[in-house]
């Protein structure tokens, strides 16, 4: 490890999807970023996830949780542990993502205390040049978000850094000071809208949200909720929208 490099802890959440989680951890292990530690919160898995992840990725720290308490609460457990581990920066990511080897170095090049949230450009895993998220605009009064570039092919048409109103929690980098200042995710959100609520808190604190388009991630979209437009996904979207 390089002692002068910032300490980064990557936090991901697993629930009964060890294959995806292991693939994500291996993608993290290939990062060119020094001083990186990996942390998996197992959110009450009922299969052999813990044993399989421990065997496949012994370098990862495992934090078993006895029940599935949802994305926000489970991720908060991971963030809290990351801070206890001495993280200067916490990188929160979904366990169904793949990363370019220099993703974290690209984000850290634009990071600083008081720097708000940084996120990568995110593509569909099944269509590696097609954008799934570049963040977007947010109207909190109408409960409306807009991602005008979703589905576009990346031909290098965007600047290296884009200011955004919101970025998805699929991949977020924040300095530890951010969590001291505004707290973590609102645990009332089991799934969905927790990232919009968190981004709104960041904006209200006067901090920026930016996407770094040279930092690249690929997402196997909606696998953790049972697939796009599944009954499980529709239920949690509806419930969380009421809370939001």
Tab-separated table of C-alpha atoms in Angstrom:
chain	number	residue	atom	x	y	z
A	1	UNK	CA	0.000	0.000	0.000
A	2	UNK	CA	1.033	3.645	-0.502
A	3	UNK	CA	0.744	5.477	2.805
A	4	UNK	CA	0.428	8.930	1.222
A	5	UNK	CA	-2.513	7.938	-0.979
A	6	UNK	CA	-6.007	8.499	0.439
A	7	UNK	CA	-7.548	5.483	2.123
A	8	UNK	CA	-10.565	4.264	0.167
A	9	UNK	CA	-13.047	1.668	1.366
A	10	UNK	CA	-15.415	0.251	-1.255
A	11	UNK	CA	-18.757	-0.801	0.234
A	12	UNK	CA	-21.162	-3.156	-1.495
A	13	UNK	CA	-24.269	-4.962	-0.314
A	14	UNK	CA	-25.045	-8.632	-0.958
A	15	UNK	CA	-28.358	-10.431	-0.660
A	16	UNK	CA	-28.452	-13.965	-2.069
A	17	UNK	CA	-26.353	-13.064	-5.130
A	18	UNK	CA	-22.847	-14.329	-4.413
A	19	UNK	CA	-21.921	-14.784	-8.086
A	20	UNK	CA	-22.600	-11.126	-8.886
A	21	UNK	CA	-20.913	-9.948	-5.698
A	22	UNK	CA	-17.789	-12.013	-6.350
A	23	UNK	CA	-17.546	-10.637	-9.881
A	24	UNK	CA	-17.855	-7.085	-8.542
A	25	UNK	CA	-15.219	-7.742	-5.877
A	26	UNK	CA	-12.820	-9.099	-8.480
A	27	UNK	CA	-13.409	-5.988	-10.559
A	28	UNK	CA	-12.586	-3.897	-7.487
A	29	UNK	CA	-9.491	-5.977	-6.763
A	30	UNK	CA	-8.197	-5.058	-10.231
A	31	UNK	CA	-8.348	-1.329	-9.481
A	32	UNK	CA	-5.154	0.663	-9.970
A	33	UNK	CA	-6.043	2.739	-6.905
A	34	UNK	CA	-3.647	2.151	-3.968
A	35	UNK	CA	-4.839	1.978	-0.344
A	36	UNK	CA	-8.128	0.339	-1.349
A	37	UNK	CA	-9.981	-1.998	0.993
A	38	UNK	CA	-13.118	-3.984	0.156
A	39	UNK	CA	-16.127	-4.351	2.436
A	40	UNK	CA	-19.205	-6.509	1.839
A	41	UNK	CA	-22.318	-6.179	3.967
A	42	UNK	CA	-24.289	-9.409	3.703
A	43	UNK	CA	-27.888	-8.334	4.182
A	44	UNK	CA	-29.369	-11.461	5.745
A	45	UNK	CA	-28.721	-13.857	2.860
A	46	UNK	CA	-30.495	-17.197	3.178
A	47	UNK	CA	-28.102	-19.056	0.874
A	48	UNK	CA	-24.382	-19.818	1.147
A	49	UNK	CA	-23.334	-16.289	0.147
A	50	UNK	CA	-21.077	-15.599	3.123
A	51	UNK	CA	-19.083	-18.808	2.757
A	52	UNK	CA	-18.739	-18.454	-1.006
A	53	UNK	CA	-17.684	-14.802	-0.894
A	54	UNK	CA	-15.203	-15.489	1.902
A	55	UNK	CA	-13.668	-18.385	-0.047
A	56	UNK	CA	-13.501	-16.550	-3.382
A	57	UNK	CA	-12.388	-13.142	-2.075
A	58	UNK	CA	-10.484	-13.599	1.195
A	59	UNK	CA	-9.114	-10.055	0.943
A	60	UNK	CA	-12.617	-8.597	1.360
A	61	UNK	CA	-13.935	-7.718	4.799
A	62	UNK	CA	-17.328	-9.338	5.439
A	63	UNK	CA	-19.950	-7.773	7.674
A	64	UNK	CA	-22.836	-10.248	8.101
A	65	UNK	CA	-26.190	-8.743	9.077
A	66	UNK	CA	-28.883	-11.064	10.473
A	67	UNK	CA	-31.756	-9.748	8.335
A	68	UNK	CA	-32.461	-8.073	5.020
A	69	UNK	CA	-32.890	-4.506	6.210
A	70	UNK	CA	-32.915	-2.940	2.750
A	71	UNK	CA	-30.416	-0.981	0.707
A	72	UNK	CA	-30.285	2.188	2.788
A	73	UNK	CA	-29.872	0.605	6.219
A	74	UNK	CA	-27.511	-2.091	4.967
A	75	UNK	CA	-25.352	0.429	3.135
A	76	UNK	CA	-25.302	2.675	6.203
A	77	UNK	CA	-23.881	-0.232	8.203
A	78	UNK	CA	-21.144	-0.529	5.609
A	79	UNK	CA	-20.401	3.200	5.557
A	80	UNK	CA	-20.178	3.290	9.351
A	81	UNK	CA	-17.769	0.354	9.340
A	82	UNK	CA	-15.723	1.958	6.545
A	83	UNK	CA	-15.316	5.097	8.639
A	84	UNK	CA	-14.258	2.951	11.606
A	85	UNK	CA	-11.660	1.385	9.298
A	86	UNK	CA	-10.171	4.836	8.755
A	87	UNK	CA	-11.497	5.552	5.270
A	88	UNK	CA	-10.753	8.985	3.859
A	89	UNK	CA	-13.163	8.199	1.033
A	90	UNK	CA	-16.045	5.757	0.843
A	91	UNK	CA	-17.057	4.295	-2.505
A	92	UNK	CA	-20.583	2.858	-2.456
A	93	UNK	CA	-21.470	0.578	-5.344
A	94	UNK	CA	-24.054	-1.982	-6.370
A	95	UNK	CA	-23.009	-5.623	-6.291
A	96	UNK	CA	-24.101	-6.116	-9.906
A	97	UNK	CA	-21.542	-3.751	-11.424
A	98	UNK	CA	-18.212	-3.998	-13.229
A	99	UNK	CA	-15.541	-1.297	-13.172
A	100	UNK	CA	-12.845	-0.057	-15.505
A	101	UNK	CA	-9.503	-0.653	-13.744
A	102	UNK	CA	-8.821	3.080	-13.340
A	103	UNK	CA	-12.340	4.073	-12.227
A	104	UNK	CA	-11.353	5.028	-8.688
A	105	UNK	CA	-8.215	6.846	-9.778
A	106	UNK	CA	-10.293	8.884	-12.220
A	107	UNK	CA	-12.776	9.819	-9.476
A	108	UNK	CA	-10.055	10.598	-6.935
A	109	UNK	CA	-8.393	12.975	-9.399
A	110	UNK	CA	-11.404	15.264	-8.901
A	111	UNK	CA	-12.023	14.545	-5.213
A	112	UNK	CA	-11.368	16.705	-2.163
A	113	UNK	CA	-12.839	17.295	1.304
A	114	UNK	CA	-15.974	19.361	0.807
A	115	UNK	CA	-16.164	18.097	-2.757
A	116	UNK	CA	-19.659	16.625	-2.522
A	117	UNK	CA	-20.468	13.481	-4.496
A	118	UNK	CA	-18.616	12.042	-7.462
A	119	UNK	CA	-20.017	9.333	-9.715
A	120	UNK	CA	-18.840	7.468	-12.818
A	121	UNK	CA	-20.592	7.272	-16.142
A	122	UNK	CA	-22.589	4.032	-16.060
A	123	UNK	CA	-23.292	1.830	-19.070
A	124	UNK	CA	-25.523	-1.175	-19.598
A	125	UNK	CA	-23.459	-4.327	-19.041
A	126	UNK	CA	-25.242	-5.953	-21.975
A	127	UNK	CA	-24.482	-2.952	-24.233
A	128	UNK	CA	-21.075	-1.688	-23.122
A	129	UNK	CA	-21.108	1.663	-24.966
A	130	UNK	CA	-24.752	2.510	-24.229
A	131	UNK	CA	-25.358	4.854	-21.309
A	132	UNK	CA	-27.544	3.712	-18.434
A	133	UNK	CA	-26.899	6.778	-16.273
A	134	UNK	CA	-25.062	10.051	-16.497
A	135	UNK	CA	-26.966	11.486	-13.562
A	136	UNK	CA	-29.522	14.130	-14.372
A	137	UNK	CA	-31.800	16.918	-13.242
A	138	UNK	CA	-34.155	16.781	-10.297
A	139	UNK	CA	-37.422	18.532	-9.505
A	140	UNK	CA	-38.155	17.555	-5.865
A	141	UNK	CA	-41.551	19.269	-5.859
A	142	UNK	CA	-42.844	17.153	-8.739
A	143	UNK	CA	-40.959	14.007	-7.667
A	144	UNK	CA	-39.446	14.079	-11.138
A	145	UNK	CA	-36.009	13.183	-12.413
A	146	UNK	CA	-34.734	13.426	-15.939
A	147	UNK	CA	-31.897	11.471	-17.491
A	148	UNK	CA	-31.952	12.765	-21.032
A	149	UNK	CA	-28.997	10.686	-22.220
A	150	UNK	CA	-30.154	7.223	-21.124
A	151	UNK	CA	-29.868	4.862	-24.074
A	152	UNK	CA	-27.424	7.057	-25.982
A	153	UNK	CA	-24.179	5.608	-27.297
A	154	UNK	CA	-21.051	7.187	-25.826
A	155	UNK	CA	-18.997	8.683	-28.646
A	156	UNK	CA	-16.988	10.986	-26.402
A	157	UNK	CA	-19.534	13.796	-26.709
A	158	UNK	CA	-19.548	14.799	-23.025
A	159	UNK	CA	-16.980	16.814	-21.066
A	160	UNK	CA	-14.727	15.117	-18.538
A	161	UNK	CA	-16.767	16.433	-15.599
A	162	UNK	CA	-20.505	17.150	-15.596
A	163	UNK	CA	-22.356	18.991	-12.783
A	164	UNK	CA	-25.553	17.109	-11.903
A	165	UNK	CA	-28.621	17.540	-9.685
A	166	UNK	CA	-28.607	13.855	-8.784
A	167	UNK	CA	-26.524	10.745	-9.347
A	168	UNK	CA	-27.617	7.144	-8.684
A	169	UNK	CA	-26.264	5.210	-5.707
A	170	UNK	CA	-25.107	2.524	-8.148
A	171	UNK	CA	-21.650	4.095	-7.781
A	172	UNK	CA	-20.813	7.043	-5.490
A	173	UNK	CA	-17.570	8.381	-4.031
A	174	UNK	CA	-17.644	10.718	-1.025
A	175	UNK	CA	-15.124	12.052	1.475
A	176	UNK	CA	-15.748	10.999	5.069
A	177	UNK	CA	-16.544	14.633	5.954
A	178	UNK	CA	-19.699	14.451	3.848
A	179	UNK	CA	-21.247	11.827	6.124
A	180	UNK	CA	-20.293	13.833	9.211
A	181	UNK	CA	-21.955	16.882	7.705
A	182	UNK	CA	-25.211	15.505	6.297
A	183	UNK	CA	-25.487	11.951	7.636
A	184	UNK	CA	-26.085	8.795	5.637
A	185	UNK	CA	-29.015	7.357	3.678
A	186	UNK	CA	-32.492	7.655	5.174
A	187	UNK	CA	-33.144	4.120	6.439
A	188	UNK	CA	-36.913	4.478	5.947
A	189	UNK	CA	-36.281	3.803	2.251
A	190	UNK	CA	-35.966	0.020	1.889
A	191	UNK	CA	-35.225	0.235	-1.848
A	192	UNK	CA	-35.359	3.127	-4.347
A	193	UNK	CA	-35.467	6.907	-3.842
A	194	UNK	CA	-32.863	6.726	-1.073
A	195	UNK	CA	-30.299	8.090	-3.527
A	196	UNK	CA	-32.564	10.945	-4.654
A	197	UNK	CA	-33.214	11.877	-1.038
A	198	UNK	CA	-29.484	11.744	-0.282
A	199	UNK	CA	-28.614	13.871	-3.323
A	200	UNK	CA	-31.169	16.450	-2.237
A	201	UNK	CA	-29.464	16.639	1.178
A	202	UNK	CA	-26.098	17.128	-0.528
A	203	UNK	CA	-27.497	19.961	-2.636
A	204	UNK	CA	-29.171	21.595	0.355
A	205	UNK	CA	-25.777	21.592	2.088
A	206	UNK	CA	-24.406	23.586	-0.841
A	207	UNK	CA	-22.152	20.781	-2.055
A	208	UNK	CA	-21.668	19.748	-5.693
A	209	UNK	CA	-22.663	16.528	-7.426
A	210	UNK	CA	-20.575	15.607	-10.454
A	211	UNK	CA	-20.177	12.787	-12.938
A	212	UNK	CA	-16.652	12.035	-14.131
A	213	UNK	CA	-17.061	10.632	-17.631
A	214	UNK	CA	-13.538	9.185	-17.726
A	215	UNK	CA	-14.545	6.915	-14.816
A	216	UNK	CA	-16.481	4.009	-16.324
A	217	UNK	CA	-18.846	1.441	-14.802
A	218	UNK	CA	-21.150	-1.221	-16.256
A	219	UNK	CA	-24.415	-2.199	-14.564
A	220	UNK	CA	-26.428	-5.412	-14.799
A	221	UNK	CA	-29.577	-3.389	-14.354
A	222	UNK	CA	-32.209	-4.363	-11.753
A	223	UNK	CA	-30.888	-7.839	-10.999
A	224	UNK	CA	-31.187	-7.346	-7.231
A	225	UNK	CA	-34.912	-6.562	-7.378
A	226	UNK	CA	-35.896	-9.476	-9.589
A	227	UNK	CA	-35.554	-7.813	-12.959
A	228	UNK	CA	-36.883	-4.692	-14.614
A	229	UNK	CA	-40.558	-4.043	-13.869
A	230	UNK	CA	-40.827	-7.118	-11.650
A	231	UNK	CA	-43.595	-7.152	-8.980
A	232	UNK	CA	-40.922	-6.755	-6.306
A	233	UNK	CA	-39.487	-3.698	-8.041
A	234	UNK	CA	-42.910	-2.095	-8.570
A	235	UNK	CA	-43.822	-2.602	-4.897
A	236	UNK	CA	-40.693	-0.942	-3.517
A	237	UNK	CA	-40.804	1.860	-6.082
A	238	UNK	CA	-44.372	2.675	-5.032
A	239	UNK	CA	-43.654	2.448	-1.301
A	240	UNK	CA	-40.516	4.569	-1.453
A	241	UNK	CA	-42.153	7.207	-3.647
A	242	UNK	CA	-44.735	7.790	-0.911
A	243	UNK	CA	-41.971	8.249	1.683
A	244	UNK	CA	-40.069	10.570	-0.635
